[in-house]
Amino acid sequence: MPGVRRPATAPLVAALTVLLSVGLLVAATGSVDPAAVAQGTDPGATPPLTGSSAPSAPPASAAPATAPSSTLAPSSPPADAPASEIAIVPVANFRSAADGTTTAEVRAVLAGTSKRYEALELVAGEADAILAALGLERPADPVRLIEASDAAVLAADLAEHARRLAFLRADALGPSVRALAWEGVDLFGVDRVRSLRDWPLRASLPATLAGADPFDPASTWTIVAGGDILLDRGVSRAVAANDVDFPFDGGTADITSRYCCSSFGWELPRARRTGDAGAVRHLLEAADLALANFENPAPDRFRFHAHGTVFSANPALIAGLASAGIDYVSLGNNHIRDAGGAGVIQTRRNLARFGIAFSGAGKDLAEAKAPALLEAGGLTVAILGYDTIAKYYAAGDDRAGNAQLSAAVAKADIAAARTAGADVVIVYPHWGVEYRSRPTDAQRRLAHAIVDAGADLVIGNHAHWAGAMEVYRGVPVWYALGNFVFDQTWSEPTMEGIVLELTFRGTGLVQVRMHPYLILDRAQPNLLDPAGDGKVVLGRVFGASKGLLDW
C-alpha cells in the first residue's frame, strides 16, 4: 500500500537553505584496485580525499543552487519545487561489507573519529536538509563533508573512494551504490519495510525528481539467485543422513583454519557453524522470486551415483527445493540429458509436480527455448535458460535436450518473450570454463550480444567457482555464482560461492547484494561474514572483475 508521510521534522530554515546552498566542484582522479581485495587487503583502504567533488564550503546565501541531471535518476527538480518529506537512504561503495549505519556513526564521520569512513558525501543542494533531518550540523573541519553536484557524481565518487559514507534520496538510488540499513531498518532487500510509515529517515526536499514517481516501497520486489544445485552423489548422501530440507537449512559459519591438502592438492578450510540456522532458507523464502541452476535430471527411474560426472537425482528430493521457496530452476546445462531424452521430459514433469518453474530444456527445440513466465511485483518476468557446453545434448525438432545459446538465438528468444508479455527478461546461461573465475573473450562477446538483444539481467553458471561480474550498457552480468548445493569439497573455491539478493523498483534494478557462503557437510551453504571470511570469495569475484566493473 502507498506509504504515509510523516510530519516535517526539519526546521523551515533548513528547507530554505536547500534552495540556496552551492557545492564547490573540483576535478581529480583516484582508484580502488579490485585485485587488492583478492589479495586479502582491506577493500575500504583508499587514498586521501580527492575526486570529482570538493570538501564542503558554507552555504553561499547570495547564489541560487542548481541541480544538474543525474544518470542514476531522471532530471533533478527545479530549485523552486515545493518541499516535502522525502525518504533518504545511507549508501556506501558498492563493494562495501557494511550492512548498516547509525546516527552515532555519522556523527563520528563528521568529527573525524570514525574507523570506517573518512568523510560524509551529500548532493550539494540537499546537504543542509539532510543534516537537519539527522539532527547534525556541518563539521568544523570542512574536509569531513564532501558535496557532489548530483547523484550520479556522488555515485562515481563512492566508486573511487570506498571510505566515504553518503546519503541519497530513495528515488535517486541506483545499483552502483550499496544501500545501508538505518538503525537496523532496511528499505531494500528481502527484509525491507513495506511502507514508508516504517522507514525512519526523511528529509525536507523537493517533492519529486522530474519525470519520476515518488518512491514507494510497495513498488519494489526482490530476486534471490543461486548457482549450481546437485541432488546426486554426496548431496544425496547428506540428505539421507539428515532430511530433505537439510541442504537449505544453513545459517552462518566461520572458517577457523586451513590445512593441506585434498587429494587434488588444494588447501582446505576448517569451519564451524556460528548459529542463525535457516538464514539461507530465509533469503530464498522471503524473496519474491528465488532462482537456481538444476545441475542434474530427476527422472522417474533415477540411479544413485557415488562418484563420477554422470548424474541423476531422486525426484523426491525436489521437495527440498520447493519447501525452501525456490520458484525457478534452469535446465539449460551440460548434465540435463544424463538420463536420456526421457529423463529430460520426466524432470520437467517432476519439477512441475512440486510447483517449480523451469526453462532451458524440453521434449524438442521449441519447448527447450520457451521462457518460463513468472509474476513478481505486478510484472511478468521471463527467464530463458541455455547451455553452451554440451552440444551433444542439444534439443532438436524431434529430440529432447537443452537449448543451445548463440547471439542469434538470444535475440529471437528475447524478442519472443517480450511479445509474450515479459516486462523483465533474465537470461541464465551455462557457459565458460570450469574452475576459472575470469570469463573468456567469447563469453564476454556473447554476454554483450544478450544485453544488446534486450536482456535486463544475465546470471551465468558452470564454472563451479564464483566468477567475474561485468556491467555492460548498465546491465549487470554475473558470469558464475559458483556451487550452491554441491559436494565438491576438494578445494576452497568449489566450496564457496555467492548468492544474489536483488531489489527491483518496477522494471529497474535498484540494489544488489552479494552474500558469500561456504558449503558444509558436502551439501549445505552457510553464510560467511563479508567483512571477515567472506572476503576470500568476494575477493575472487572482484579480482576476476578487474577492468569489467567500475562500481
PDB file of C-alpha atoms in Angstrom, residues 252-256 270-274 518 527-529 533:
ATOM      1  CA  THR A 252      26.203 -18.662   9.392  1.00  0.00           C
ATOM      2  CA  ALA A 253      29.728 -20.029   9.671  1.00  0.00           C
ATOM      3  CA  ASP A 254      33.336 -19.063  10.336  1.00  0.00           C
ATOM      4  CA  ILE A 255      36.498 -20.504   8.848  1.00  0.00           C
ATOM      5  CA  THR A 256      38.662 -21.428  11.825  1.00  0.00           C
ATOM      6  CA  ARG A 270      38.123 -25.949   8.601  1.00  0.00           C
ATOM      7  CA  ALA A 271      34.889 -24.295   9.627  1.00  0.00           C
ATOM      8  CA  ARG A 272      32.294 -24.144  12.375  1.00  0.00           C
ATOM      9  CA  ARG A 273      28.658 -23.146  12.350  1.00  0.00           C
ATOM     10  CA  THR A 274      28.009 -19.963  14.325  1.00  0.00           C
ATOM     11  CA  LEU A 518      30.755 -21.849   2.474  1.00  0.00           C
ATOM     12  CA  LEU A 527      26.667 -17.586   5.044  1.00  0.00           C
ATOM     13  CA  LEU A 528      30.069 -16.028   5.718  1.00  0.00           C
ATOM     14  CA  ASP A 529      30.710 -12.546   7.083  1.00  0.00           C
ATOM     15  CA  ASP A 533      35.922 -14.922   5.981  1.00  0.00           C
TER      16      ASP A 533
END
